[in-house]
PDB file of C-alpha atoms in Angstrom:
ATOM      1  CA  MET A   1     -35.315  67.109 -36.047  1.00 58.00           C
ATOM      2  CA  GLY A   2     -33.509  67.184 -39.326  1.00 60.00           C
ATOM      3  CA  CYS A   3     -33.273  70.885 -39.940  1.00 66.00           C
ATOM      4  CA  CYS A   4     -30.905  73.379 -38.309  1.00 65.00           C
ATOM      5  CA  TYR A   5     -31.472  74.540 -34.704  1.00 66.00           C
ATOM      6  CA  SER A   6     -34.374  72.210 -34.363  1.00 62.00           C
ATOM      7  CA  SER A   7     -33.008  70.803 -31.058  1.00 61.00           C
ATOM      8  CA  GLU A   8     -32.708  74.164 -29.249  1.00 64.00           C
ATOM      9  CA  ASN A   9     -36.213  74.183 -28.035  1.00 67.00           C
ATOM     10  CA  ASP A  10     -36.330  70.469 -27.229  1.00 61.00           C
ATOM     11  CA  THR A  11     -38.401  69.270 -24.403  1.00 67.00           C
ATOM     12  CA  GLN A  12     -36.844  66.949 -21.762  1.00 67.00           C
ATOM     13  CA  GLU A  13     -38.473  64.030 -23.446  1.00 61.00           C
ATOM     14  CA  GLN A  14     -36.856  64.864 -26.742  1.00 63.00           C
ATOM     15  CA  ARG A  15     -33.406  65.283 -25.112  1.00 64.00           C
ATOM     16  CA  ASN A  16     -33.636  61.838 -23.627  1.00 64.00           C
ATOM     17  CA  GLU A  17     -34.097  60.525 -27.136  1.00 64.00           C
ATOM     18  CA  ARG A  18     -30.697  61.876 -28.128  1.00 65.00           C
ATOM     19  CA  LYS A  19     -28.834  60.581 -25.087  1.00 62.00           C
ATOM     20  CA  PRO A  20     -26.206  58.010 -26.256  1.00 54.00           C
ATOM     21  CA  LEU A  21     -26.938  54.456 -25.132  1.00 51.00           C
ATOM     22  CA  ILE A  22     -23.230  53.486 -24.534  1.00 48.00           C
ATOM     23  CA  PRO A  23     -21.240  56.140 -22.606  1.00 47.00           C
ATOM     24  CA  HIS A  24     -18.026  57.260 -24.243  1.00 46.00           C
ATOM     25  CA  PRO A  25     -15.176  54.968 -22.861  1.00 45.00           C
ATOM     26  CA  ASP A  26     -12.574  56.688 -20.659  1.00 44.00           C
ATOM     27  CA  PRO A  27      -9.226  56.163 -22.485  1.00 42.00           C
ATOM     28  CA  VAL A  28      -7.138  56.862 -19.329  1.00 42.00           C
ATOM     29  CA  SER A  29      -8.689  54.255 -17.043  1.00 43.00           C
ATOM     30  CA  LYS A  30      -6.979  51.274 -18.768  1.00 43.00           C
ATOM     31  CA  PRO A  31      -3.201  51.294 -18.020  1.00 45.00           C
ATOM     32  CA  PRO A  32      -0.961  50.995 -21.071  1.00 45.00           C
ATOM     33  CA  ASN A  33       1.189  47.889 -21.639  1.00 49.00           C
ATOM     34  CA  GLY A  34       4.400  48.391 -19.746  1.00 48.00           C
ATOM     35  CA  THR A  35       5.560  49.116 -16.260  1.00 48.00           C
ATOM     36  CA  ASP A  36       4.166  52.613 -15.932  1.00 50.00           C
ATOM     37  CA  TRP A  37       1.087  52.917 -13.799  1.00 51.00           C
ATOM     38  CA  ILE A  38      -0.850  56.142 -14.214  1.00 50.00           C
ATOM     39  CA  THR A  39      -2.813  56.999 -11.128  1.00 51.00           C
ATOM     40  CA  THR A  40      -6.040  58.518 -12.336  1.00 53.00           C
ATOM     41  CA  SER A  41      -8.392  60.459 -10.196  1.00 51.00           C
ATOM     42  CA  VAL A  42     -11.193  57.983  -9.810  1.00 51.00           C
ATOM     43  CA  PRO A  43     -14.677  59.379  -9.926  1.00 54.00           C
ATOM     44  CA  SER A  44     -16.473  59.176  -6.622  1.00 57.00           C
ATOM     45  CA  ALA A  45     -18.893  56.772  -8.209  1.00 51.00           C
ATOM     46  CA  ARG A  46     -16.218  53.972  -8.136  1.00 65.00           C
ATOM     47  CA  THR A  47     -16.475  51.482  -5.285  1.00 82.00           C
ATOM     48  CA  ASP A  48     -13.976  50.742  -2.520  1.00 88.00           C
ATOM     49  CA  GLU A  49     -13.245  47.495  -4.337  1.00 90.00           C
ATOM     50  CA  GLN A  50     -11.631  49.418  -7.155  1.00 92.00           C
ATOM     51  CA  ALA A  51      -9.465  51.371  -4.729  1.00 92.00           C
ATOM     52  CA  LEU A  52      -8.417  48.136  -3.056  1.00 92.00           C
ATOM     53  CA  LEU A  53      -7.517  46.600  -6.388  1.00 93.00           C
ATOM     54  CA  THR A  54      -5.465  49.646  -7.333  1.00 93.00           C
ATOM     55  CA  SER A  55      -3.559  49.521  -4.070  1.00 93.00           C
ATOM     56  CA  ILE A  56      -2.770  45.812  -4.586  1.00 93.00           C
ATOM     57  CA  LEU A  57      -1.551  46.545  -8.084  1.00 93.00           C
ATOM     58  CA  THR A  58       0.693  49.404  -6.988  1.00 93.00           C
ATOM     59  CA  LYS A  59       2.148  47.314  -4.152  1.00 93.00           C
ATOM     60  CA  THR A  60       2.908  44.452  -6.526  1.00 91.00           C
ATOM     61  CA  ALA A  61       4.458  46.808  -9.017  1.00 88.00           C
ATOM     62  CA  GLN A  62       6.722  48.164  -6.305  1.00 88.00           C
ATOM     63  CA  ASN A  63       7.760  44.685  -5.164  1.00 87.00           C
ATOM     64  CA  ILE A  64       8.378  43.209  -8.573  1.00 82.00           C
ATOM     65  CA  ILE A  65      12.004  43.098  -9.610  1.00 77.00           C
ATOM     66  CA  ASP A  66      12.184  43.220 -13.354  1.00 73.00           C
ATOM     67  CA  VAL A  67      15.424  41.419 -14.146  1.00 73.00           C
ATOM     68  CA  SER A  68      15.302  42.136 -17.848  1.00 72.00           C
ATOM     69  CA  ALA A  69      14.998  45.851 -17.299  1.00 64.00           C
ATOM     70  CA  ALA A  70      17.996  46.070 -14.924  1.00 60.00           C
ATOM     71  CA  ASP A  71      21.127  47.604 -16.327  1.00 63.00           C
ATOM     72  CA  SER A  72      23.823  44.994 -16.863  1.00 65.00           C
ATOM     73  CA  VAL A  73      26.811  45.632 -14.645  1.00 68.00           C
ATOM     74  CA  MET A  74      29.849  46.407 -16.711  1.00 71.00           C
ATOM     75  CA  MET A  75      32.940  45.135 -14.913  1.00 73.00           C
ATOM     76  CA  GLU A  76      36.419  44.991 -16.226  1.00 80.00           C
ATOM     77  CA  GLN A  77      38.079  41.624 -16.596  1.00 86.00           C
ATOM     78  CA  HIS A  78      40.551  42.134 -13.737  1.00 88.00           C
ATOM     79  CA  GLU A  79      37.820  43.324 -11.387  1.00 88.00           C
ATOM     80  CA  TYR A  80      35.824  40.219 -12.226  1.00 87.00           C
ATOM     81  CA  MET A  81      38.795  37.918 -11.575  1.00 91.00           C
ATOM     82  CA  ASP A  82      39.558  39.689  -8.317  1.00 92.00           C
ATOM     83  CA  LYS A  83      36.020  39.234  -7.082  1.00 91.00           C
ATOM     84  CA  ALA A  84      35.995  35.556  -8.076  1.00 92.00           C
ATOM     85  CA  ARG A  85      39.236  34.940  -6.188  1.00 94.00           C
ATOM     86  CA  GLN A  86      37.952  36.824  -3.155  1.00 93.00           C
ATOM     87  CA  TYR A  87      34.770  34.762  -3.044  1.00 93.00           C
ATOM     88  CA  SER A  88      36.530  31.413  -3.406  1.00 94.00           C
ATOM     89  CA  THR A  89      39.025  32.135  -0.605  1.00 93.00           C
ATOM     90  CA  LYS A  90      36.167  33.237   1.628  1.00 92.00           C
ATOM     91  CA  LEU A  91      34.340  29.998   0.829  1.00 92.00           C
ATOM     92  CA  ALA A  92      37.423  27.917   1.584  1.00 91.00           C
ATOM     93  CA  VAL A  93      37.826  29.567   4.989  1.00 89.00           C
ATOM     94  CA  LEU A  94      34.166  29.018   5.858  1.00 86.00           C
ATOM     95  CA  SER A  95      34.067  25.392   4.727  1.00 84.00           C
ATOM     96  CA  ASN A  96      37.102  24.575   6.859  1.00 81.00           C
ATOM     97  CA  ASN A  97      35.259  25.824   9.884  1.00 75.00           C
ATOM     98  CA  LEU A  98      32.211  23.682   9.208  1.00 73.00           C
ATOM     99  CA  PRO A  99      32.010  20.550  11.395  1.00 66.00           C
ATOM    100  CA  GLN A 100      33.234  17.482   9.557  1.00 61.00           C
ATOM    101  CA  ARG A 101      30.559  15.069   8.465  1.00 59.00           C
ATOM    102  CA  LYS A 102      31.127  12.061  10.692  1.00 55.00           C
ATOM    103  CA  ALA A 103      27.744  10.456  10.263  1.00 54.00           C
ATOM    104  CA  LEU A 104      28.940   7.908   7.721  1.00 58.00           C
ATOM    105  CA  ALA A 105      32.182   6.915   9.459  1.00 74.00           C
ATOM    106  CA  LEU A 106      32.107   3.509  11.111  1.00 85.00           C
ATOM    107  CA  PRO A 107      33.452   3.620  14.655  1.00 88.00           C
ATOM    108  CA  SER A 108      36.298   1.229  15.258  1.00 91.00           C
ATOM    109  CA  LEU A 109      35.180  -1.588  17.553  1.00 91.00           C
ATOM    110  CA  THR A 110      38.588  -3.106  18.216  1.00 91.00           C
ATOM    111  CA  SER A 111      42.255  -2.822  17.360  1.00 90.00           C
ATOM    112  CA  GLN A 112      42.647  -6.612  17.292  1.00 90.00           C
ATOM    113  CA  PRO A 113      40.203  -7.835  14.669  1.00 91.00           C
ATOM    114  CA  HIS A 114      41.791 -11.255  14.218  1.00 91.00           C
ATOM    115  CA  GLN A 115      41.794 -12.004  17.922  1.00 91.00           C
ATOM    116  CA  VAL A 116      38.201 -10.832  18.347  1.00 93.00           C
ATOM    117  CA  LEU A 117      36.973 -12.872  15.414  1.00 93.00           C
ATOM    118  CA  ALA A 118      38.884 -15.993  16.471  1.00 92.00           C
ATOM    119  CA  SER A 119      37.467 -15.947  20.009  1.00 93.00           C
ATOM    120  CA  ASP A 120      34.963 -18.532  21.109  1.00 92.00           C
ATOM    121  CA  LEU A 121      31.525 -18.297  19.661  1.00 92.00           C
ATOM    122  CA  VAL A 122      28.587 -17.227  21.785  1.00 92.00           C
ATOM    123  CA  PRO A 123      27.726 -20.236  23.978  1.00 92.00           C
ATOM    124  CA  TYR A 124      24.567 -22.085  23.046  1.00 91.00           C
ATOM    125  CA  SER A 125      23.162 -21.623  26.544  1.00 93.00           C
ATOM    126  CA  ASP A 126      23.419 -17.829  26.129  1.00 93.00           C
ATOM    127  CA  VAL A 127      21.625 -18.005  22.802  1.00 92.00           C
ATOM    128  CA  GLN A 128      18.865 -20.104  24.365  1.00 93.00           C
ATOM    129  CA  GLN A 129      18.478 -17.676  27.271  1.00 95.00           C
ATOM    130  CA  ILE A 130      18.284 -14.665  24.977  1.00 94.00           C
ATOM    131  CA  SER A 131      15.738 -16.389  22.748  1.00 94.00           C
ATOM    132  CA  LYS A 132      13.596 -17.147  25.802  1.00 96.00           C
ATOM    133  CA  ILE A 133      13.799 -13.536  27.036  1.00 97.00           C
ATOM    134  CA  ALA A 134      12.892 -12.245  23.582  1.00 96.00           C
ATOM    135  CA  ALA A 135       9.918 -14.598  23.430  1.00 97.00           C
ATOM    136  CA  TYR A 136       8.670 -13.371  26.812  1.00 97.00           C
ATOM    137  CA  ALA A 137       9.057  -9.757  25.695  1.00 97.00           C
ATOM    138  CA  TYR A 138       7.166 -10.453  22.482  1.00 97.00           C
ATOM    139  CA  SER A 139       4.371 -12.157  24.369  1.00 96.00           C
ATOM    140  CA  ALA A 140       4.120  -9.295  26.847  1.00 96.00           C
ATOM    141  CA  ILE A 141       3.966  -6.654  24.132  1.00 96.00           C
ATOM    142  CA  SER A 142       1.308  -8.519  22.215  1.00 95.00           C
ATOM    143  CA  GLN A 143      -0.881  -8.512  25.331  1.00 94.00           C
ATOM    144  CA  ILE A 144      -0.943  -4.737  25.607  1.00 93.00           C
ATOM    145  CA  LYS A 145      -4.518  -3.670  25.037  1.00 92.00           C
ATOM    146  CA  VAL A 146      -6.979  -0.988  26.021  1.00 89.00           C
ATOM    147  CA  ASP A 147      -9.080  -1.862  29.039  1.00 88.00           C
ATOM    148  CA  ALA A 148     -12.339   0.029  28.499  1.00 88.00           C
ATOM    149  CA  LYS A 149     -13.900   0.793  31.853  1.00 89.00           C
ATOM    150  CA  GLU A 150     -16.442   3.528  31.156  1.00 86.00           C
ATOM    151  CA  GLU A 151     -18.246   5.109  28.284  1.00 84.00           C
ATOM    152  CA  LEU A 152     -16.285   7.838  26.584  1.00 84.00           C
ATOM    153  CA  VAL A 153     -19.361   9.805  25.593  1.00 86.00           C
ATOM    154  CA  VAL A 154     -22.000  10.418  28.233  1.00 83.00           C
ATOM    155  CA  GLN A 155     -25.239  12.304  28.437  1.00 81.00           C
ATOM    156  CA  PHE A 156     -25.554  15.261  30.734  1.00 80.00           C
ATOM    157  CA  ALA A 157     -27.930  14.336  33.513  1.00 79.00           C
ATOM    158  CA  ILE A 158     -30.637  16.979  33.471  1.00 76.00           C
ATOM    159  CA  PRO A 159     -32.863  16.679  36.503  1.00 71.00           C
TER     160      PRO A 159
ATOM    161  CA  MET B  16      48.446  -4.645   2.333  1.00 56.00           C
ATOM    162  CA  THR B  17      45.766  -7.207   1.638  1.00 65.00           C
ATOM    163  CA  ALA B  18      48.045 -10.014   2.830  1.00 74.00           C
ATOM    164  CA  SER B  19      48.441  -8.489   6.277  1.00 76.00           C
ATOM    165  CA  LEU B  20      44.702  -7.979   6.530  1.00 77.00           C
ATOM    166  CA  THR B  21      43.818 -11.531   5.675  1.00 83.00           C
ATOM    167  CA  ALA B  22      46.791 -13.392   7.113  1.00 81.00           C
ATOM    168  CA  GLY B  23      45.202 -14.026  10.473  1.00 85.00           C
ATOM    169  CA  LEU B  24      41.719 -14.679   9.138  1.00 88.00           C
ATOM    170  CA  ASP B  25      42.292 -17.903   7.293  1.00 85.00           C
ATOM    171  CA  ARG B  26      43.953 -19.393  10.350  1.00 88.00           C
ATOM    172  CA  ILE B  27      40.838 -18.977  12.484  1.00 90.00           C
ATOM    173  CA  GLN B  28      39.630 -22.390  13.520  1.00 86.00           C
ATOM    174  CA  ASP B  29      36.617 -23.769  11.670  1.00 90.00           C
ATOM    175  CA  GLN B  30      36.382 -20.746   9.411  1.00 93.00           C
ATOM    176  CA  ILE B  31      34.795 -21.488   6.023  1.00 95.00           C
ATOM    177  CA  GLY B  32      35.075 -18.075   4.427  1.00 95.00           C
ATOM    178  CA  TYR B  33      35.802 -14.430   5.059  1.00 95.00           C
ATOM    179  CA  LEU B  34      35.337 -10.910   3.718  1.00 95.00           C
ATOM    180  CA  VAL B  35      37.222  -7.684   4.291  1.00 95.00           C
ATOM    181  CA  ILE B  36      35.091  -4.695   3.331  1.00 94.00           C
ATOM    182  CA  SER B  37      35.756  -0.953   3.211  1.00 91.00           C
ATOM    183  CA  GLU B  38      33.483   1.959   2.417  1.00 87.00           C
ATOM    184  CA  GLU B  39      34.463   1.639  -1.246  1.00 88.00           C
ATOM    185  CA  GLY B  40      33.767  -2.085  -1.505  1.00 91.00           C
ATOM    186  CA  VAL B  41      35.142  -5.556  -0.922  1.00 93.00           C
ATOM    187  CA  LEU B  42      38.911  -5.569  -0.377  1.00 93.00           C
ATOM    188  CA  ALA B  43      39.351  -9.338   0.019  1.00 93.00           C
ATOM    189  CA  SER B  44      37.195 -12.437   0.040  1.00 94.00           C
ATOM    190  CA  ALA B  45      37.752 -16.164   0.362  1.00 93.00           C
ATOM    191  CA  GLY B  46      36.098 -19.523   0.883  1.00 94.00           C
ATOM    192  CA  GLU B  47      32.311 -19.581   0.827  1.00 95.00           C
ATOM    193  CA  LEU B  48      32.247 -15.793   0.870  1.00 95.00           C
ATOM    194  CA  GLU B  49      34.484 -15.410  -2.167  1.00 94.00           C
ATOM    195  CA  ASN B  50      33.055 -12.665  -4.418  1.00 94.00           C
ATOM    196  CA  ASP B  51      29.907 -12.616  -2.290  1.00 94.00           C
ATOM    197  CA  GLU B  52      29.025  -8.932  -2.611  1.00 93.00           C
ATOM    198  CA  VAL B  53      25.444  -9.531  -1.537  1.00 95.00           C
ATOM    199  CA  THR B  54      26.454 -10.865   1.868  1.00 95.00           C
ATOM    200  CA  ALA B  55      29.018  -8.067   2.120  1.00 95.00           C
ATOM    201  CA  GLY B  56      26.303  -5.468   1.576  1.00 94.00           C
ATOM    202  CA  VAL B  57      23.997  -7.031   4.132  1.00 95.00           C
ATOM    203  CA  MET B  58      26.739  -7.316   6.756  1.00 95.00           C
ATOM    204  CA  MET B  59      27.758  -3.688   6.193  1.00 94.00           C
ATOM    205  CA  GLN B  60      24.221  -2.494   6.762  1.00 93.00           C
ATOM    206  CA  MET B  61      23.779  -4.633   9.853  1.00 95.00           C
ATOM    207  CA  VAL B  62      26.996  -3.539  11.507  1.00 93.00           C
ATOM    208  CA  ARG B  63      26.409   0.084  10.598  1.00 91.00           C
ATOM    209  CA  THR B  64      23.008  -0.034  12.291  1.00 93.00           C
ATOM    210  CA  ALA B  65      24.296  -1.961  15.313  1.00 93.00           C
ATOM    211  CA  SER B  66      27.251   0.385  15.837  1.00 90.00           C
ATOM    212  CA  ARG B  67      24.816   3.248  16.354  1.00 89.00           C
ATOM    213  CA  PHE B  68      23.388   1.641  19.493  1.00 89.00           C
ATOM    214  CA  ARG B  69      24.512   3.180  22.740  1.00 88.00           C
ATOM    215  CA  LEU B  70      23.957   2.113  26.295  1.00 89.00           C
ATOM    216  CA  SER B  71      22.732   5.100  28.260  1.00 89.00           C
ATOM    217  CA  GLY B  72      25.471   7.675  28.745  1.00 84.00           C
ATOM    218  CA  ALA B  73      28.127   5.763  26.812  1.00 87.00           C
ATOM    219  CA  ALA B  74      30.049   7.378  23.975  1.00 86.00           C
ATOM    220  CA  GLU B  75      31.043   4.173  22.165  1.00 86.00           C
ATOM    221  CA  PRO B  76      29.199   1.212  20.745  1.00 89.00           C
ATOM    222  CA  PRO B  77      28.591  -1.386  23.463  1.00 91.00           C
ATOM    223  CA  PHE B  78      30.110  -4.339  21.621  1.00 93.00           C
ATOM    224  CA  LYS B  79      33.298  -5.580  19.991  1.00 94.00           C
ATOM    225  CA  ARG B  80      31.898  -8.257  17.741  1.00 95.00           C
ATOM    226  CA  MET B  81      28.551  -8.895  16.107  1.00 95.00           C
ATOM    227  CA  SER B  82      27.488 -12.515  15.582  1.00 95.00           C
ATOM    228  CA  VAL B  83      24.761 -13.478  13.146  1.00 95.00           C
ATOM    229  CA  MET B  84      23.858 -16.958  14.317  1.00 92.00           C
ATOM    230  CA  LEU B  85      22.196 -19.308  11.903  1.00 91.00           C
ATOM    231  CA  GLU B  86      21.486 -22.956  12.331  1.00 86.00           C
ATOM    232  CA  ASP B  87      24.672 -24.447  10.919  1.00 90.00           C
ATOM    233  CA  PHE B  88      27.023 -21.508  10.808  1.00 93.00           C
ATOM    234  CA  VAL B  89      27.773 -18.087  12.257  1.00 95.00           C
ATOM    235  CA  TYR B  90      28.864 -14.837  10.680  1.00 96.00           C
ATOM    236  CA  THR B  91      31.215 -13.041  13.082  1.00 96.00           C
ATOM    237  CA  VAL B  92      31.677  -9.374  12.241  1.00 96.00           C
ATOM    238  CA  THR B  93      33.894  -6.642  13.643  1.00 95.00           C
ATOM    239  CA  VAL B  94      35.168  -3.222  12.619  1.00 95.00           C
ATOM    240  CA  SER B  95      38.759  -2.085  12.853  1.00 93.00           C
ATOM    241  CA  GLY B  96      40.431   0.904  11.228  1.00 89.00           C
ATOM    242  CA  GLN B  97      37.569   1.806   8.869  1.00 89.00           C
ATOM    243  CA  LYS B  98      37.356  -1.801   7.615  1.00 93.00           C
ATOM    244  CA  VAL B  99      34.718  -4.416   8.271  1.00 95.00           C
ATOM    245  CA  PHE B 100      35.862  -8.001   8.809  1.00 95.00           C
ATOM    246  CA  VAL B 101      33.396 -10.853   8.329  1.00 96.00           C
ATOM    247  CA  VAL B 102      34.317 -14.466   9.093  1.00 96.00           C
ATOM    248  CA  LYS B 103      31.931 -17.322   8.427  1.00 96.00           C
ATOM    249  CA  ARG B 104      32.468 -20.114  10.923  1.00 95.00           C
ATOM    250  CA  GLN B 105      30.941 -23.515  11.531  1.00 93.00           C
ATOM    251  CA  ASN B 106      28.478 -23.579  14.359  1.00 88.00           C
ATOM    252  CA  ASN B 107      29.232 -26.873  16.039  1.00 80.00           C
ATOM    253  CA  GLN B 108      27.253 -26.203  19.136  1.00 77.00           C
ATOM    254  CA  GLN B 109      24.272 -28.450  19.328  1.00 69.00           C
ATOM    255  CA  GLU B 110      21.467 -28.626  21.782  1.00 67.00           C
ATOM    256  CA  PRO B 111      22.716 -31.001  24.455  1.00 65.00           C
ATOM    257  CA  ILE B 112      21.079 -34.335  24.041  1.00 63.00           C
ATOM    258  CA  SER B 113      19.776 -35.673  27.286  1.00 62.00           C
ATOM    259  CA  VAL B 114      19.911 -39.406  27.444  1.00 65.00           C
TER     260      VAL B 114
END
């Protein structure tokens, strides 16, 4: 070591001494910044995990729509106006065909509001009867309960 | 227009106030219900809910008038031509006194 040609007749042990500790990094394996993906031929030493990762990356790259990179559509002014008019007439036609929103409209109960409102009030006897019926109903509902007859969880009988 | 709406209302016997309400708000008010927007809002909600009831198979609400009966007075409510009419009336009916 030190003088010319001294490594030619090295023994295996001496060659191991010269072997670099950190292998030279592969400059192609890391993809450059940008949207280009270079498919490298992976050495057989790489695991299936790496192949899976690469396939996910390529699929994503295919599905991504890069809005900033798209060419802006150059349309002339009259074309643009024509399209706008076309779209708004189409919208108008479609919205006319939509069912009208009637949910908020109050249905008319009578055509004679004054007469209906001036009629006799609900008789007191009716009010009493309804109150009694409502009280019975309330009492009945409050008595609804679970009547437990048997155990829900049982042991298997093993003879 | 308001005059024709309210003309009949103030002639209702033992009425002590009324409201005429539309979707936009109170169109007319008088008596104990004058400017009473709170009661108007409550009555609107009540009648809107009640008018959604249907007896089985029927297409229309099953009532012409809704009465909110309190101890001394009654609110009678109906709907006609997209307007809600509320009349507050005395409730003179007492429990019959057995002697």
